[in-house]
Amino acid sequence: MNNILDQQHEGYTREITRDFFKNVYAYMFGALAVSGIIAYMAGTPEFFVKYFLKEDLSGISPLFYVVAFAPLGLGLVIQMAYQRLSLGVLLFLYLLYSVLMGLSLSSIMMVYSGSEIALTLFVTAGAFGGMAILGYTTKVDLTKFGSLMYMAFIGIFIAGIANIFLESDGLSFWISIIGVFVFTGLTAYYMQKLKDVAQSNQLSELDRNKMALVGGLMLYILFVNLFLSLLR
């Protein structure tokens, strides 16, 4: 009898875990698709000059800074306030985040060739997928490892902000190199954390949907940052 109950429980756990990750990846790839389409459409010199430069072409327009920094604020709101917000509001904020990220990424369409972008996407997908599988399947607790990677992420984030003013090619190179290791490491860590969430039987259906959206956002952020680190 106990064996039957254990088998039923394991089957139920596998089912809810599978459904959870289906939603996570749907949110992630949906956002990537939106951002990619927007970046492709806006990635022209004409668009950049019209919307991101001042009318007299004397400098960057305020809209450029809004597009550049608004996703950071939206991402924090989604992650910190998801329990208080409705699923509909979260979906709207996530869509807006994806659009703004697409606009902020549009400049790479003018800097890099299509073949360079395609090759980098292929390498990013391989590295991301490999670390995601590792994080999901490993029996090793990655909590301490994740904490170290998160501290390293904060470090390269601060260095990246500083380099906006320093404009150092050498610093930019090392930020990109370290970023590859940090974002691949965080991918494994967050996949393990998401697996723990997916296998929890204490969440309501609404909470599971919200957590799937937040999980999709986290994986989206890691994928995009890994892509940018490799591209540079």
Coordinates of C-alpha atoms in Angstrom, one line a residue:
M1 CA 0.0 0.0 0.0
N2 CA 2.8 2.4 0.9
N3 CA 4.6 1.6 -2.3
I4 CA 1.5 2.5 -4.3
L5 CA 1.1 5.8 -2.4
D6 CA 4.8 6.6 -3.0
Q7 CA 4.5 5.9 -6.7
Q8 CA 1.4 8.1 -6.9
H9 CA 3.1 10.9 -5.1
E10 CA 6.2 10.6 -7.3
G11 CA 4.0 10.6 -10.4
Y12 CA 2.1 13.7 -9.2
T13 CA 5.4 15.5 -8.4
R14 CA 6.8 14.7 -11.8
E15 CA 3.6 16.0 -13.4
I16 CA 3.5 19.3 -11.5
T17 CA 7.3 19.8 -12.1
R18 CA 6.9 19.3 -15.8
D19 CA 4.0 21.7 -16.0
F20 CA 5.8 24.3 -14.0
F21 CA 8.9 24.2 -16.2
K22 CA 6.7 24.3 -19.3
N23 CA 5.3 27.6 -18.1
V24 CA 8.8 28.9 -17.1
Y25 CA 10.2 28.3 -20.5
A26 CA 7.1 29.6 -22.2
Y27 CA 7.6 32.9 -20.3
M28 CA 11.3 32.9 -21.1
F29 CA 11.2 32.2 -24.8
G30 CA 8.1 34.3 -25.3
A31 CA 9.9 37.3 -23.8
L32 CA 13.0 36.5 -25.9
A33 CA 10.9 36.4 -29.0
V34 CA 9.3 39.8 -28.3
S35 CA 12.6 41.4 -27.5
G36 CA 14.2 39.9 -30.6
I37 CA 11.4 41.2 -32.9
I38 CA 11.6 44.7 -31.4
A39 CA 15.4 44.8 -31.6
Y40 CA 15.3 43.8 -35.2
M41 CA 12.6 46.3 -36.1
A42 CA 14.3 49.2 -34.2
G43 CA 17.9 48.3 -35.0
T44 CA 18.4 50.8 -37.8
P45 CA 20.3 54.1 -37.9
E46 CA 17.2 56.0 -38.8
F47 CA 15.3 54.7 -35.7
F48 CA 18.3 55.5 -33.4
V49 CA 18.7 59.1 -34.8
K50 CA 15.0 59.8 -34.6
Y51 CA 14.2 58.5 -31.1
F52 CA 17.5 58.2 -29.2
L53 CA 19.3 61.4 -30.2
K54 CA 18.3 65.0 -29.5
E55 CA 16.7 66.9 -32.3
D56 CA 19.8 69.0 -32.9
L57 CA 21.9 65.7 -32.8
S58 CA 24.0 67.3 -30.0
G59 CA 23.7 64.2 -27.7
I60 CA 21.6 61.4 -26.4
S61 CA 17.9 62.0 -25.8
P62 CA 16.2 61.4 -22.4
L63 CA 14.2 58.6 -24.0
F64 CA 17.5 56.6 -24.5
Y65 CA 18.2 56.7 -20.8
V66 CA 14.6 55.7 -20.0
V67 CA 14.8 52.7 -22.3
A68 CA 18.3 51.8 -21.0
F69 CA 17.4 51.8 -17.2
A70 CA 13.6 51.2 -17.1
P71 CA 14.0 47.4 -17.5
L72 CA 16.1 47.3 -14.4
G73 CA 13.4 49.0 -12.4
L74 CA 10.6 46.8 -13.9
G75 CA 12.6 43.6 -13.2
L76 CA 13.0 44.6 -9.6
V77 CA 9.3 45.4 -9.2
I78 CA 8.3 42.0 -10.7
Q79 CA 10.7 40.1 -8.5
M80 CA 10.0 42.0 -5.3
A81 CA 6.2 42.6 -5.6
Y82 CA 4.9 39.5 -7.4
Q83 CA 3.1 38.2 -4.4
R84 CA 1.1 41.5 -4.1
L85 CA 0.4 42.0 -7.8
S86 CA -2.2 40.1 -9.8
L87 CA -1.1 37.7 -12.5
G88 CA -2.6 40.1 -15.1
V89 CA -0.5 43.0 -13.9
L90 CA 2.6 40.9 -13.8
L91 CA 2.0 39.8 -17.4
F92 CA 1.7 43.4 -18.5
L93 CA 4.8 44.4 -16.7
Y94 CA 6.7 41.5 -18.1
L95 CA 5.5 42.3 -21.7
L96 CA 6.6 45.9 -21.2
Y97 CA 9.9 44.7 -19.8
S98 CA 10.4 42.6 -22.9
V99 CA 9.6 45.5 -25.3
L100 CA 12.0 47.9 -23.5
M101 CA 14.7 45.3 -23.5
G102 CA 14.2 44.8 -27.2
L103 CA 14.6 48.6 -27.7
S104 CA 17.7 48.7 -25.5
L105 CA 19.3 45.8 -27.4
S106 CA 18.5 47.3 -30.8
S107 CA 21.9 49.0 -31.1
I108 CA 23.7 45.7 -31.4
M109 CA 21.9 45.2 -34.8
M110 CA 24.0 48.2 -36.0
V111 CA 27.3 47.2 -34.5
Y112 CA 27.5 43.5 -35.3
S113 CA 26.7 41.5 -38.4
G114 CA 23.9 39.1 -38.7
S115 CA 26.3 36.1 -38.8
E116 CA 28.1 37.3 -35.6
I117 CA 24.8 37.6 -33.8
A118 CA 23.5 34.2 -35.0
L119 CA 26.7 32.4 -34.1
T120 CA 26.7 34.0 -30.6
L121 CA 23.1 33.1 -30.1
F122 CA 24.0 29.5 -31.0
V123 CA 26.9 29.4 -28.6
T124 CA 24.8 31.1 -25.9
A125 CA 22.0 28.5 -26.3
G126 CA 24.5 25.6 -26.0
A127 CA 26.1 27.0 -22.9
F128 CA 22.9 28.0 -21.3
G129 CA 21.2 24.7 -22.0
G130 CA 24.2 22.7 -20.7
M131 CA 24.3 24.6 -17.4
A132 CA 20.5 24.4 -17.1
I133 CA 20.7 20.6 -17.4
L134 CA 23.5 20.5 -14.9
G135 CA 21.7 22.6 -12.4
Y136 CA 18.5 20.5 -12.7
T137 CA 20.2 17.1 -12.4
T138 CA 23.0 17.7 -10.0
K139 CA 22.7 16.3 -6.4
V140 CA 25.2 18.9 -5.1
D141 CA 23.7 21.8 -3.2
L142 CA 24.6 24.9 -5.1
T143 CA 23.5 27.4 -2.5
K144 CA 27.0 28.5 -1.5
F145 CA 28.1 28.5 -5.1
G146 CA 25.1 30.6 -6.1
S147 CA 25.9 33.1 -3.3
L148 CA 29.5 33.5 -4.7
M149 CA 28.2 34.0 -8.2
Y150 CA 25.6 36.5 -7.1
M151 CA 28.4 38.6 -5.3
A152 CA 30.5 38.4 -8.4
F153 CA 27.4 39.6 -10.4
I154 CA 27.1 42.6 -8.2
G155 CA 30.8 43.3 -8.7
I156 CA 30.6 43.2 -12.5
F157 CA 27.4 45.3 -12.4
I158 CA 29.1 48.0 -10.5
A159 CA 32.2 47.8 -12.7
G160 CA 29.9 48.1 -15.8
I161 CA 28.3 51.2 -14.4
A162 CA 31.7 52.7 -13.7
N163 CA 32.9 51.8 -17.2
I164 CA 30.1 53.9 -18.7
F165 CA 32.2 56.9 -17.5
L166 CA 35.7 55.4 -17.8
E167 CA 35.1 54.0 -21.3
S168 CA 38.0 51.5 -20.8
D169 CA 38.2 48.7 -23.4
G170 CA 40.4 46.6 -21.1
L171 CA 37.8 46.8 -18.2
S172 CA 35.0 46.0 -20.7
F173 CA 36.9 42.9 -21.9
W174 CA 37.4 41.6 -18.4
I175 CA 33.8 42.3 -17.4
S176 CA 32.7 40.2 -20.4
I177 CA 35.1 37.3 -19.6
I178 CA 34.0 37.2 -15.9
G179 CA 30.4 37.7 -17.0
V180 CA 30.4 34.5 -19.0
F181 CA 31.4 32.4 -16.0
V182 CA 29.1 34.3 -13.6
F183 CA 26.0 34.0 -15.8
T184 CA 26.6 30.3 -16.7
G185 CA 27.1 29.6 -13.0
L186 CA 23.9 31.5 -12.0
T187 CA 22.0 29.5 -14.6
A188 CA 22.8 26.2 -12.9
Y189 CA 22.0 27.7 -9.5
Y190 CA 18.7 29.2 -10.4
M191 CA 17.6 26.0 -12.2
Q192 CA 18.2 24.1 -9.0
K193 CA 16.2 26.7 -7.1
L194 CA 13.4 26.5 -9.6
K195 CA 13.3 22.7 -9.4
D196 CA 12.8 23.0 -5.6
V197 CA 9.9 25.4 -6.2
A198 CA 8.4 23.2 -8.8
Q199 CA 8.4 20.2 -6.5
S200 CA 6.7 22.0 -3.7
N201 CA 3.2 20.9 -2.9
Q202 CA 2.4 23.9 -0.7
L203 CA 1.8 26.4 -3.5
S204 CA -1.5 27.4 -4.9
E205 CA -2.1 27.3 -8.6
L206 CA -2.0 31.1 -8.8
D207 CA 1.3 31.2 -6.8
R208 CA 2.8 28.6 -9.1
N209 CA 1.9 30.6 -12.1
K210 CA 3.4 33.7 -10.6
M211 CA 6.6 31.9 -9.6
A212 CA 6.8 30.5 -13.2
L213 CA 6.7 34.0 -14.5
V214 CA 9.4 35.2 -12.1
G215 CA 11.5 32.1 -13.0
G216 CA 11.1 32.9 -16.7
L217 CA 12.2 36.4 -16.1
M218 CA 15.3 35.2 -14.2
L219 CA 16.3 32.8 -17.0
Y220 CA 15.6 35.5 -19.6
I221 CA 17.9 37.9 -17.8
L222 CA 20.7 35.3 -17.5
F223 CA 20.4 34.3 -21.2
V224 CA 20.5 37.9 -22.4
N225 CA 23.5 38.8 -20.2
L226 CA 25.3 35.6 -21.2
F227 CA 24.6 36.5 -24.9
L228 CA 25.9 40.0 -24.4
S229 CA 29.0 38.8 -22.6
L230 CA 29.9 36.4 -25.4
L231 CA 29.1 38.9 -28.1
R232 CA 31.5 41.5 -26.7

